[in-house]
PDB file of N, CA and C in Angstrom:
ATOM      1  N   THR A   1     -15.212  -2.297  11.814  1.00 49.00           N
ATOM      2  CA  THR A   1     -15.398  -0.869  11.938  1.00 49.00           C
ATOM      3  C   THR A   1     -14.162  -0.134  11.425  1.00 49.00           C
ATOM      4  N   VAL A   2     -14.337   1.145  11.162  1.00 50.00           N
ATOM      5  CA  VAL A   2     -13.263   1.961  10.603  1.00 50.00           C
ATOM      6  C   VAL A   2     -12.067   2.008  11.544  1.00 50.00           C
ATOM      7  N   SER A   3     -12.314   2.244  12.814  1.00 59.00           N
ATOM      8  CA  SER A   3     -11.207   2.390  13.754  1.00 59.00           C
ATOM      9  C   SER A   3     -10.400   1.104  13.893  1.00 59.00           C
ATOM     10  N   VAL A   4     -11.043  -0.040  13.830  1.00 62.00           N
ATOM     11  CA  VAL A   4     -10.337  -1.317  13.920  1.00 62.00           C
ATOM     12  C   VAL A   4      -9.465  -1.526  12.686  1.00 62.00           C
ATOM     13  N   LEU A   5     -10.000  -1.245  11.500  1.00 61.00           N
ATOM     14  CA  LEU A   5      -9.211  -1.381  10.278  1.00 61.00           C
ATOM     15  C   LEU A   5      -8.025  -0.430  10.286  1.00 61.00           C
ATOM     16  N   TYR A   6      -8.242   0.800  10.725  1.00 61.00           N
ATOM     17  CA  TYR A   6      -7.158   1.776  10.778  1.00 61.00           C
ATOM     18  C   TYR A   6      -6.087   1.324  11.764  1.00 61.00           C
ATOM     19  N   TRP A   7      -6.515   0.876  12.936  1.00 65.00           N
ATOM     20  CA  TRP A   7      -5.566   0.387  13.934  1.00 65.00           C
ATOM     21  C   TRP A   7      -4.759  -0.775  13.377  1.00 65.00           C
ATOM     22  N   PHE A   8      -5.434  -1.699  12.711  1.00 64.00           N
ATOM     23  CA  PHE A   8      -4.767  -2.860  12.134  1.00 64.00           C
ATOM     24  C   PHE A   8      -3.732  -2.433  11.098  1.00 64.00           C
ATOM     25  N   ALA A   9      -4.075  -1.478  10.258  1.00 66.00           N
ATOM     26  CA  ALA A   9      -3.137  -0.988   9.237  1.00 66.00           C
ATOM     27  C   ALA A   9      -1.929  -0.324   9.886  1.00 66.00           C
ATOM     28  N   MET A  10      -2.133   0.437  10.942  1.00 65.00           N
ATOM     29  CA  MET A  10      -1.017   1.107  11.614  1.00 65.00           C
ATOM     30  C   MET A  10      -0.115   0.110  12.331  1.00 65.00           C
ATOM     31  N   GLU A  11      -0.706  -0.931  12.926  1.00 67.00           N
ATOM     32  CA  GLU A  11       0.103  -1.973  13.552  1.00 67.00           C
ATOM     33  C   GLU A  11       0.915  -2.724  12.505  1.00 67.00           C
ATOM     34  N   ALA A  12       0.306  -2.984  11.360  1.00 65.00           N
ATOM     35  CA  ALA A  12       1.015  -3.656  10.275  1.00 65.00           C
ATOM     36  C   ALA A  12       2.167  -2.794   9.779  1.00 65.00           C
ATOM     37  N   ARG A  13       1.965  -1.489   9.760  1.00 63.00           N
ATOM     38  CA  ARG A  13       3.037  -0.578   9.336  1.00 63.00           C
ATOM     39  C   ARG A  13       4.219  -0.672  10.292  1.00 63.00           C
ATOM     40  N   LYS A  14       3.946  -0.741  11.595  1.00 64.00           N
ATOM     41  CA  LYS A  14       5.029  -0.885  12.572  1.00 64.00           C
ATOM     42  C   LYS A  14       5.796  -2.178  12.328  1.00 64.00           C
ATOM     43  N   ILE A  15       5.064  -3.266  12.070  1.00 58.00           N
ATOM     44  CA  ILE A  15       5.701  -4.552  11.794  1.00 58.00           C
ATOM     45  C   ILE A  15       6.525  -4.463  10.509  1.00 58.00           C
ATOM     46  N   ALA A  16       5.974  -3.810   9.494  1.00 55.00           N
ATOM     47  CA  ALA A  16       6.692  -3.659   8.223  1.00 55.00           C
ATOM     48  C   ALA A  16       7.962  -2.847   8.414  1.00 55.00           C
ATOM     49  N   ASP A  17       7.897  -1.798   9.228  1.00 57.00           N
ATOM     50  CA  ASP A  17       9.088  -0.997   9.498  1.00 57.00           C
ATOM     51  C   ASP A  17      10.172  -1.832  10.155  1.00 57.00           C
ATOM     52  N   LEU A  18       9.777  -2.691  11.088  1.00 51.00           N
ATOM     53  CA  LEU A  18      10.744  -3.575  11.736  1.00 51.00           C
ATOM     54  C   LEU A  18      11.326  -4.559  10.728  1.00 51.00           C
ATOM     55  N   ALA A  19      10.485  -5.078   9.850  1.00 50.00           N
ATOM     56  CA  ALA A  19      10.961  -6.031   8.837  1.00 50.00           C
ATOM     57  C   ALA A  19      11.964  -5.355   7.918  1.00 50.00           C
ATOM     58  N   ILE A  20      11.710  -4.111   7.558  1.00 46.00           N
ATOM     59  CA  ILE A  20      12.626  -3.380   6.685  1.00 46.00           C
ATOM     60  C   ILE A  20      13.959  -3.157   7.401  1.00 46.00           C
ATOM     61  N   GLU A  21      13.900  -2.764   8.653  1.00 48.00           N
ATOM     62  CA  GLU A  21      15.119  -2.502   9.398  1.00 48.00           C
ATOM     63  C   GLU A  21      15.948  -3.763   9.603  1.00 48.00           C
ATOM     64  N   ASN A  22      15.311  -4.921   9.695  1.00 48.00           N
ATOM     65  CA  ASN A  22      16.001  -6.169   9.993  1.00 48.00           C
ATOM     66  C   ASN A  22      16.311  -7.019   8.783  1.00 48.00           C
ATOM     67  N   ASP A  23      15.916  -6.614   7.602  1.00 48.00           N
ATOM     68  CA  ASP A  23      16.148  -7.407   6.400  1.00 48.00           C
ATOM     69  C   ASP A  23      17.059  -6.612   5.464  1.00 48.00           C
ATOM     70  N   GLU A  24      18.325  -6.992   5.407  1.00 45.00           N
ATOM     71  CA  GLU A  24      19.301  -6.236   4.623  1.00 45.00           C
ATOM     72  C   GLU A  24      18.940  -6.162   3.143  1.00 45.00           C
ATOM     73  N   SER A  25      18.259  -7.167   2.614  1.00 44.00           N
ATOM     74  CA  SER A  25      17.908  -7.151   1.199  1.00 44.00           C
ATOM     75  C   SER A  25      16.817  -6.131   0.899  1.00 44.00           C
ATOM     76  N   ILE A  26      16.078  -5.720   1.914  1.00 42.00           N
ATOM     77  CA  ILE A  26      14.992  -4.758   1.714  1.00 42.00           C
ATOM     78  C   ILE A  26      15.473  -3.334   1.987  1.00 42.00           C
ATOM     79  N   VAL A  27      16.479  -3.174   2.821  1.00 39.00           N
ATOM     80  CA  VAL A  27      16.910  -1.839   3.234  1.00 39.00           C
ATOM     81  C   VAL A  27      17.229  -0.940   2.044  1.00 39.00           C
ATOM     82  N   THR A  28      17.886  -1.460   1.022  1.00 39.00           N
ATOM     83  CA  THR A  28      18.274  -0.631  -0.109  1.00 39.00           C
ATOM     84  C   THR A  28      17.072  -0.189  -0.934  1.00 39.00           C
ATOM     85  N   LEU A  29      15.961  -0.902  -0.840  1.00 40.00           N
ATOM     86  CA  LEU A  29      14.768  -0.575  -1.608  1.00 40.00           C
ATOM     87  C   LEU A  29      13.699   0.090  -0.743  1.00 40.00           C
ATOM     88  N   LYS A  30      14.064   0.486   0.461  1.00 42.00           N
ATOM     89  CA  LYS A  30      13.109   0.963   1.455  1.00 42.00           C
ATOM     90  C   LYS A  30      12.153   2.027   0.931  1.00 42.00           C
ATOM     91  N   SER A  31      12.626   2.917   0.086  1.00 50.00           N
ATOM     92  CA  SER A  31      11.785   4.018  -0.344  1.00 50.00           C
ATOM     93  C   SER A  31      10.897   3.684  -1.536  1.00 50.00           C
ATOM     94  N   GLY A  32      11.106   2.551  -2.195  1.00 78.00           N
ATOM     95  CA  GLY A  32      10.328   2.207  -3.370  1.00 78.00           C
ATOM     96  C   GLY A  32       8.895   1.855  -3.034  1.00 78.00           C
ATOM     97  N   ALA A  33       7.960   2.372  -3.845  1.00 83.00           N
ATOM     98  CA  ALA A  33       6.536   2.126  -3.616  1.00 83.00           C
ATOM     99  C   ALA A  33       6.208   0.640  -3.727  1.00 83.00           C
ATOM    100  N   GLU A  34       6.782  -0.038  -4.705  1.00 86.00           N
ATOM    101  CA  GLU A  34       6.517  -1.467  -4.884  1.00 86.00           C
ATOM    102  C   GLU A  34       7.017  -2.259  -3.678  1.00 86.00           C
ATOM    103  N   CYS A  35       8.203  -1.958  -3.225  1.00 84.00           N
ATOM    104  CA  CYS A  35       8.773  -2.643  -2.067  1.00 84.00           C
ATOM    105  C   CYS A  35       7.930  -2.391  -0.821  1.00 84.00           C
ATOM    106  N   ARG A  36       7.519  -1.151  -0.627  1.00 84.00           N
ATOM    107  CA  ARG A  36       6.712  -0.802   0.549  1.00 84.00           C
ATOM    108  C   ARG A  36       5.383  -1.569   0.541  1.00 84.00           C
ATOM    109  N   TYR A  37       4.755  -1.635  -0.631  1.00 88.00           N
ATOM    110  CA  TYR A  37       3.492  -2.367  -0.775  1.00 88.00           C
ATOM    111  C   TYR A  37       3.686  -3.842  -0.441  1.00 88.00           C
ATOM    112  N   GLN A  38       4.710  -4.458  -0.999  1.00 88.00           N
ATOM    113  CA  GLN A  38       4.938  -5.883  -0.756  1.00 88.00           C
ATOM    114  C   GLN A  38       5.287  -6.155   0.705  1.00 88.00           C
ATOM    115  N   THR A  39       6.015  -5.249   1.327  1.00 86.00           N
ATOM    116  CA  THR A  39       6.343  -5.389   2.747  1.00 86.00           C
ATOM    117  C   THR A  39       5.085  -5.297   3.599  1.00 86.00           C
ATOM    118  N   MET A  40       4.204  -4.348   3.257  1.00 87.00           N
ATOM    119  CA  MET A  40       2.946  -4.221   3.998  1.00 87.00           C
ATOM    120  C   MET A  40       2.068  -5.453   3.799  1.00 87.00           C
ATOM    121  N   CYS A  41       2.042  -5.995   2.592  1.00 89.00           N
ATOM    122  CA  CYS A  41       1.273  -7.220   2.335  1.00 89.00           C
ATOM    123  C   CYS A  41       1.786  -8.359   3.213  1.00 89.00           C
ATOM    124  N   ARG A  42       3.102  -8.507   3.295  1.00 87.00           N
ATOM    125  CA  ARG A  42       3.675  -9.564   4.150  1.00 87.00           C
ATOM    126  C   ARG A  42       3.282  -9.343   5.602  1.00 87.00           C
ATOM    127  N   ALA A  43       3.361  -8.096   6.065  1.00 85.00           N
ATOM    128  CA  ALA A  43       3.030  -7.781   7.452  1.00 85.00           C
ATOM    129  C   ALA A  43       1.567  -8.076   7.759  1.00 85.00           C
ATOM    130  N   LEU A  44       0.688  -7.845   6.765  1.00 85.00           N
ATOM    131  CA  LEU A  44      -0.743  -8.101   6.935  1.00 85.00           C
ATOM    132  C   LEU A  44      -1.128  -9.528   6.566  1.00 85.00           C
ATOM    133  N   ARG A  45      -0.145 -10.314   6.152  1.00 87.00           N
ATOM    134  CA  ARG A  45      -0.366 -11.692   5.711  1.00 87.00           C
ATOM    135  C   ARG A  45      -1.368 -11.761   4.559  1.00 87.00           C
ATOM    136  N   MET A  46      -1.146 -10.867   3.591  1.00 89.00           N
ATOM    137  CA  MET A  46      -1.998 -10.800   2.405  1.00 89.00           C
ATOM    138  C   MET A  46      -1.146 -11.049   1.172  1.00 89.00           C
ATOM    139  N   LYS A  47      -1.745 -11.639   0.154  1.00 92.00           N
ATOM    140  CA  LYS A  47      -1.046 -11.855  -1.104  1.00 92.00           C
ATOM    141  C   LYS A  47      -1.053 -10.548  -1.892  1.00 92.00           C
ATOM    142  N   PRO A  48       0.125 -10.081  -2.358  1.00 93.00           N
ATOM    143  CA  PRO A  48       0.152  -8.853  -3.157  1.00 93.00           C
ATOM    144  C   PRO A  48      -0.645  -9.014  -4.451  1.00 93.00           C
ATOM    145  N   ASN A  49      -1.369  -7.989  -4.820  1.00 93.00           N
ATOM    146  CA  ASN A  49      -2.137  -7.984  -6.058  1.00 93.00           C
ATOM    147  C   ASN A  49      -1.164  -7.723  -7.211  1.00 93.00           C
ATOM    148  N   ALA A  50      -1.144  -8.609  -8.210  1.00 91.00           N
ATOM    149  CA  ALA A  50      -0.189  -8.512  -9.322  1.00 91.00           C
ATOM    150  C   ALA A  50      -0.336  -7.204 -10.092  1.00 91.00           C
ATOM    151  N   ALA A  51      -1.562  -6.765 -10.332  1.00 91.00           N
ATOM    152  CA  ALA A  51      -1.785  -5.519 -11.075  1.00 91.00           C
ATOM    153  C   ALA A  51      -1.293  -4.307 -10.290  1.00 91.00           C
ATOM    154  N   VAL A  52      -1.509  -4.317  -8.982  1.00 91.00           N
ATOM    155  CA  VAL A  52      -1.035  -3.214  -8.141  1.00 91.00           C
ATOM    156  C   VAL A  52       0.498  -3.209  -8.109  1.00 91.00           C
ATOM    157  N   THR A  53       1.083  -4.389  -7.980  1.00 89.00           N
ATOM    158  CA  THR A  53       2.545  -4.496  -7.975  1.00 89.00           C
ATOM    159  C   THR A  53       3.138  -3.946  -9.266  1.00 89.00           C
ATOM    160  N   LYS A  54       2.519  -4.284 -10.397  1.00 87.00           N
ATOM    161  CA  LYS A  54       2.995  -3.796 -11.695  1.00 87.00           C
ATOM    162  C   LYS A  54       2.884  -2.274 -11.770  1.00 87.00           C
ATOM    163  N   MET A  55       1.748  -1.736 -11.325  1.00 86.00           N
ATOM    164  CA  MET A  55       1.554  -0.291 -11.353  1.00 86.00           C
ATOM    165  C   MET A  55       2.590   0.409 -10.478  1.00 86.00           C
ATOM    166  N   LEU A  56       2.824  -0.112  -9.288  1.00 86.00           N
ATOM    167  CA  LEU A  56       3.778   0.507  -8.372  1.00 86.00           C
ATOM    168  C   LEU A  56       5.203   0.403  -8.897  1.00 86.00           C
ATOM    169  N   HIS A  57       5.499  -0.674  -9.606  1.00 82.00           N
ATOM    170  CA  HIS A  57       6.824  -0.814 -10.214  1.00 82.00           C
ATOM    171  C   HIS A  57       7.052   0.306 -11.228  1.00 82.00           C
ATOM    172  N   GLN A  58       6.035   0.621 -11.999  1.00 80.00           N
ATOM    173  CA  GLN A  58       6.136   1.704 -12.980  1.00 80.00           C
ATOM    174  C   GLN A  58       6.249   3.063 -12.298  1.00 80.00           C
ATOM    175  N   ILE A  59       5.532   3.239 -11.211  1.00 78.00           N
ATOM    176  CA  ILE A  59       5.578   4.497 -10.463  1.00 78.00           C
ATOM    177  C   ILE A  59       6.945   4.708  -9.841  1.00 78.00           C
ATOM    178  N   ASP A  60       7.605   3.631  -9.420  1.00 65.00           N
ATOM    179  CA  ASP A  60       8.913   3.755  -8.769  1.00 65.00           C
ATOM    180  C   ASP A  60       9.913   4.532  -9.611  1.00 65.00           C
ATOM    181  N   PHE A  61       9.756   4.493 -10.925  1.00 59.00           N
ATOM    182  CA  PHE A  61      10.696   5.200 -11.789  1.00 59.00           C
ATOM    183  C   PHE A  61      10.470   6.708 -11.765  1.00 59.00           C
ATOM    184  N   THR A  62       9.274   7.163 -11.474  1.00 62.00           N
ATOM    185  CA  THR A  62       8.999   8.599 -11.431  1.00 62.00           C
ATOM    186  C   THR A  62       8.913   9.116 -10.005  1.00 62.00           C
ATOM    187  N   GLY A  63       8.675   8.240  -9.070  1.00 75.00           N
ATOM    188  CA  GLY A  63       8.559   8.635  -7.675  1.00 75.00           C
ATOM    189  C   GLY A  63       7.108   8.820  -7.274  1.00 75.00           C
ATOM    190  N   ILE A  64       6.705   8.172  -6.212  1.00 78.00           N
ATOM    191  CA  ILE A  64       5.315   8.200  -5.757  1.00 78.00           C
ATOM    192  C   ILE A  64       4.894   9.614  -5.360  1.00 78.00           C
ATOM    193  N   ALA A  65       5.811  10.434  -4.887  1.00 78.00           N
ATOM    194  CA  ALA A  65       5.461  11.791  -4.454  1.00 78.00           C
ATOM    195  C   ALA A  65       4.971  12.658  -5.610  1.00 78.00           C
ATOM    196  N   ASN A  66       5.355  12.312  -6.844  1.00 82.00           N
ATOM    197  CA  ASN A  66       4.989  13.117  -8.008  1.00 82.00           C
ATOM    198  C   ASN A  66       3.722  12.649  -8.710  1.00 82.00           C
ATOM    199  N   VAL A  67       3.136  11.562  -8.259  1.00 84.00           N
ATOM    200  CA  VAL A  67       1.951  11.003  -8.910  1.00 84.00           C
ATOM    201  C   VAL A  67       0.742  11.891  -8.636  1.00 84.00           C
ATOM    202  N   ILE A  68       0.029  12.258  -9.690  1.00 86.00           N
ATOM    203  CA  ILE A  68      -1.144  13.125  -9.559  1.00 86.00           C
ATOM    204  C   ILE A  68      -2.433  12.314  -9.596  1.00 86.00           C
ATOM    205  N   ARG A  69      -2.463  11.246 -10.401  1.00 88.00           N
ATOM    206  CA  ARG A  69      -3.680  10.443 -10.571  1.00 88.00           C
ATOM    207  C   ARG A  69      -3.350   8.967 -10.403  1.00 88.00           C
ATOM    208  N   VAL A  70      -4.113   8.284  -9.559  1.00 87.00           N
ATOM    209  CA  VAL A  70      -3.971   6.844  -9.378  1.00 87.00           C
ATOM    210  C   VAL A  70      -5.298   6.209  -9.762  1.00 87.00           C
ATOM    211  N   ASP A  71      -5.253   5.305 -10.736  1.00 89.00           N
ATOM    212  CA  ASP A  71      -6.460   4.637 -11.219  1.00 89.00           C
ATOM    213  C   ASP A  71      -6.344   3.141 -10.951  1.00 89.00           C
ATOM    214  N   LEU A  72      -7.080   2.674  -9.974  1.00 89.00           N
ATOM    215  CA  LEU A  72      -7.093   1.254  -9.618  1.00 89.00           C
ATOM    216  C   LEU A  72      -8.380   0.575 -10.072  1.00 89.00           C
ATOM    217  N   SER A  73      -9.142   1.246 -10.925  1.00 89.00           N
ATOM    218  CA  SER A  73     -10.473   0.759 -11.310  1.00 89.00           C
ATOM    219  C   SER A  73     -10.449  -0.582 -12.034  1.00 89.00           C
ATOM    220  N   THR A  74      -9.343  -0.942 -12.633  1.00 82.00           N
ATOM    221  CA  THR A  74      -9.268  -2.234 -13.334  1.00 82.00           C
ATOM    222  C   THR A  74      -8.728  -3.335 -12.438  1.00 82.00           C
ATOM    223  N   THR A  75      -8.563  -3.035 -11.160  1.00 88.00           N
ATOM    224  CA  THR A  75      -7.961  -3.978 -10.222  1.00 88.00           C
ATOM    225  C   THR A  75      -8.946  -4.334  -9.123  1.00 88.00           C
ATOM    226  N   PHE A  76      -9.264  -5.622  -8.975  1.00 90.00           N
ATOM    227  CA  PHE A  76     -10.134  -6.011  -7.872  1.00 90.00           C
ATOM    228  C   PHE A  76      -9.282  -6.156  -6.615  1.00 90.00           C
ATOM    229  N   LEU A  77      -9.519  -5.295  -5.651  1.00 90.00           N
ATOM    230  CA  LEU A  77      -8.774  -5.321  -4.398  1.00 90.00           C
ATOM    231  C   LEU A  77      -9.525  -6.048  -3.291  1.00 90.00           C
ATOM    232  N   GLY A  78     -10.845  -5.971  -3.322  1.00 87.00           N
ATOM    233  CA  GLY A  78     -11.641  -6.559  -2.248  1.00 87.00           C
ATOM    234  C   GLY A  78     -11.748  -5.610  -1.069  1.00 87.00           C
ATOM    235  N   GLU A  79     -12.501  -6.006  -0.082  1.00 83.00           N
ATOM    236  CA  GLU A  79     -12.801  -5.146   1.066  1.00 83.00           C
ATOM    237  C   GLU A  79     -11.549  -4.649   1.783  1.00 83.00           C
ATOM    238  N   ASN A  80     -10.572  -5.530   2.023  1.00 83.00           N
ATOM    239  CA  ASN A  80      -9.396  -5.144   2.786  1.00 83.00           C
ATOM    240  C   ASN A  80      -8.153  -4.925   1.920  1.00 83.00           C
ATOM    241  N   GLY A  81      -8.283  -5.031   0.607  1.00 87.00           N
ATOM    242  CA  GLY A  81      -7.139  -4.915  -0.290  1.00 87.00           C
ATOM    243  C   GLY A  81      -6.493  -3.550  -0.329  1.00 87.00           C
ATOM    244  N   LEU A  82      -7.175  -2.557   0.203  1.00 88.00           N
ATOM    245  CA  LEU A  82      -6.630  -1.212   0.225  1.00 88.00           C
ATOM    246  C   LEU A  82      -5.656  -1.017   1.391  1.00 88.00           C
ATOM    247  N   LEU A  83      -5.776  -1.839   2.421  1.00 88.00           N
ATOM    248  CA  LEU A  83      -4.964  -1.648   3.627  1.00 88.00           C
ATOM    249  C   LEU A  83      -3.456  -1.619   3.368  1.00 88.00           C
ATOM    250  N   PRO A  84      -2.888  -2.540   2.562  1.00 88.00           N
ATOM    251  CA  PRO A  84      -1.447  -2.443   2.333  1.00 88.00           C
ATOM    252  C   PRO A  84      -1.043  -1.227   1.501  1.00 88.00           C
ATOM    253  N   LEU A  85      -2.008  -0.612   0.838  1.00 89.00           N
ATOM    254  CA  LEU A  85      -1.723   0.566   0.010  1.00 89.00           C
ATOM    255  C   LEU A  85      -1.799   1.880   0.777  1.00 89.00           C
ATOM    256  N   VAL A  86      -2.366   1.861   1.977  1.00 85.00           N
ATOM    257  CA  VAL A  86      -2.556   3.097   2.745  1.00 85.00           C
ATOM    258  C   VAL A  86      -1.229   3.815   2.942  1.00 85.00           C
ATOM    259  N   ASP A  87      -0.214   3.084   3.353  1.00 81.00           N
ATOM    260  CA  ASP A  87       1.089   3.684   3.608  1.00 81.00           C
ATOM    261  C   ASP A  87       1.708   4.233   2.324  1.00 81.00           C
ATOM    262  N   VAL A  88       1.606   3.475   1.240  1.00 85.00           N
ATOM    263  CA  VAL A  88       2.166   3.902  -0.042  1.00 85.00           C
ATOM    264  C   VAL A  88       1.456   5.157  -0.543  1.00 85.00           C
ATOM    265  N   LEU A  89       0.130   5.135  -0.508  1.00 86.00           N
ATOM    266  CA  LEU A  89      -0.632   6.269  -1.019  1.00 86.00           C
ATOM    267  C   LEU A  89      -0.456   7.530  -0.168  1.00 86.00           C
ATOM    268  N   SER A  90      -0.145   7.358   1.098  1.00 83.00           N
ATOM    269  CA  SER A  90       0.077   8.539   1.948  1.00 83.00           C
ATOM    270  C   SER A  90       1.338   9.292   1.529  1.00 83.00           C
ATOM    271  N   SER A  91       2.213   8.621   0.780  1.00 82.00           N
ATOM    272  CA  SER A  91       3.421   9.278   0.271  1.00 82.00           C
ATOM    273  C   SER A  91       3.168  10.031  -1.025  1.00 82.00           C
ATOM    274  N   ALA A  92       2.005   9.821  -1.621  1.00 82.00           N
ATOM    275  CA  ALA A  92       1.653  10.491  -2.885  1.00 82.00           C
ATOM    276  C   ALA A  92       1.097  11.877  -2.576  1.00 82.00           C
ATOM    277  N   VAL A  93       1.971  12.777  -2.177  1.00 83.00           N
ATOM    278  CA  VAL A  93       1.552  14.100  -1.703  1.00 83.00           C
ATOM    279  C   VAL A  93       0.963  14.977  -2.805  1.00 83.00           C
ATOM    280  N   SER A  94       1.243  14.649  -4.067  1.00 86.00           N
ATOM    281  CA  SER A  94       0.696  15.420  -5.185  1.00 86.00           C
ATOM    282  C   SER A  94      -0.597  14.823  -5.740  1.00 86.00           C
ATOM    283  N   MET A  95      -1.034  13.705  -5.196  1.00 87.00           N
ATOM    284  CA  MET A  95      -2.198  13.003  -5.732  1.00 87.00           C
ATOM    285  C   MET A  95      -3.456  13.857  -5.589  1.00 87.00           C
ATOM    286  N   ALA A  96      -4.122  14.053  -6.714  1.00 90.00           N
ATOM    287  CA  ALA A  96      -5.365  14.814  -6.730  1.00 90.00           C
ATOM    288  C   ALA A  96      -6.564  13.925  -7.030  1.00 90.00           C
ATOM    289  N   SER A  97      -6.316  12.708  -7.554  1.00 90.00           N
ATOM    290  CA  SER A  97      -7.405  11.823  -7.956  1.00 90.00           C
ATOM    291  C   SER A  97      -7.053  10.372  -7.661  1.00 90.00           C
ATOM    292  N   LEU A  98      -7.990   9.669  -7.028  1.00 89.00           N
ATOM    293  CA  LEU A  98      -7.839   8.243  -6.731  1.00 89.00           C
ATOM    294  C   LEU A  98      -9.114   7.546  -7.160  1.00 89.00           C
ATOM    295  N   ASN A  99      -9.039   6.716  -8.204  1.00 91.00           N
ATOM    296  CA  ASN A  99     -10.207   6.011  -8.726  1.00 91.00           C
ATOM    297  C   ASN A  99     -10.224   4.596  -8.169  1.00 91.00           C
ATOM    298  N   LEU A 100     -11.215   4.310  -7.327  1.00 90.00           N
ATOM    299  CA  LEU A 100     -11.368   2.987  -6.727  1.00 90.00           C
ATOM    300  C   LEU A 100     -12.649   2.299  -7.196  1.00 90.00           C
ATOM    301  N   SER A 101     -13.287   2.824  -8.234  1.00 90.00           N
ATOM    302  CA  SER A 101     -14.541   2.233  -8.705  1.00 90.00           C
ATOM    303  C   SER A 101     -14.308   0.815  -9.220  1.00 90.00           C
ATOM    304  N   GLY A 102     -15.203  -0.077  -8.842  1.00 90.00           N
ATOM    305  CA  GLY A 102     -15.132  -1.459  -9.289  1.00 90.00           C
ATOM    306  C   GLY A 102     -14.074  -2.304  -8.614  1.00 90.00           C
ATOM    307  N   THR A 103     -13.453  -1.795  -7.561  1.00 90.00           N
ATOM    308  CA  THR A 103     -12.378  -2.529  -6.888  1.00 90.00           C
ATOM    309  C   THR A 103     -12.874  -3.424  -5.760  1.00 90.00           C
ATOM    310  N   GLY A 104     -14.124  -3.218  -5.344  1.00 90.00           N
ATOM    311  CA  GLY A 104     -14.657  -3.977  -4.222  1.00 90.00           C
ATOM    312  C   GLY A 104     -14.266  -3.393  -2.876  1.00 90.00           C
ATOM    313  N   VAL A 105     -13.605  -2.241  -2.878  1.00 87.00           N
ATOM    314  CA  VAL A 105     -13.200  -1.589  -1.648  1.00 87.00           C
ATOM    315  C   VAL A 105     -14.404  -0.891  -1.039  1.00 87.00           C
ATOM    316  N   GLY A 106     -14.643  -1.110   0.238  1.00 79.00           N
ATOM    317  CA  GLY A 106     -15.787  -0.508   0.905  1.00 79.00           C
ATOM    318  C   GLY A 106     -15.444   0.776   1.616  1.00 79.00           C
ATOM    319  N   ASP A 107     -16.453   1.405   2.161  1.00 78.00           N
ATOM    320  CA  ASP A 107     -16.289   2.672   2.882  1.00 78.00           C
ATOM    321  C   ASP A 107     -15.332   2.552   4.064  1.00 78.00           C
ATOM    322  N   GLU A 108     -15.386   1.425   4.766  1.00 74.00           N
ATOM    323  CA  GLU A 108     -14.541   1.265   5.942  1.00 74.00           C
ATOM    324  C   GLU A 108     -13.071   1.262   5.556  1.00 74.00           C
ATOM    325  N   SER A 109     -12.724   0.582   4.475  1.00 77.00           N
ATOM    326  CA  SER A 109     -11.331   0.559   4.034  1.00 77.00           C
ATOM    327  C   SER A 109     -10.891   1.931   3.558  1.00 77.00           C
ATOM    328  N   CYS A 110     -11.765   2.633   2.874  1.00 80.00           N
ATOM    329  CA  CYS A 110     -11.435   3.983   2.389  1.00 80.00           C
ATOM    330  C   CYS A 110     -11.169   4.928   3.552  1.00 80.00           C
ATOM    331  N   ALA A 111     -11.834   4.722   4.663  1.00 80.00           N
ATOM    332  CA  ALA A 111     -11.653   5.590   5.807  1.00 80.00           C
ATOM    333  C   ALA A 111     -10.228   5.491   6.356  1.00 80.00           C
ATOM    334  N   ALA A 112      -9.540   4.389   6.122  1.00 79.00           N
ATOM    335  CA  ALA A 112      -8.166   4.226   6.592  1.00 79.00           C
ATOM    336  C   ALA A 112      -7.211   5.151   5.851  1.00 79.00           C
ATOM    337  N   LEU A 113      -7.647   5.638   4.657  1.00 78.00           N
ATOM    338  CA  LEU A 113      -6.796   6.562   3.923  1.00 78.00           C
ATOM    339  C   LEU A 113      -6.682   7.872   4.666  1.00 78.00           C
TER     340      LEU A 113
END
């Protein structure tokens, strides 16, 4: 259900925050979108998606807050693959468009956004 997925994502975020605070090698990269995604993947015990990691690495140079359009349509995320991205995408305050077509993401995962 939506509420269970949302709760799980928020608990994973708390774990990721603790991991960031306790891992000196991550502290300096704390604000980077790629780092945040990989930390959330570890907290959720999920393998990071290579295409998403590459995209976030490119975004890190411009800043996630300035991103207007995110297109994940060429990336298969699966039903729960959006969960580690919830925290990262919530920082994209300028985002006006998010394309998730063909990603395998269902309505329940989208509700966590």
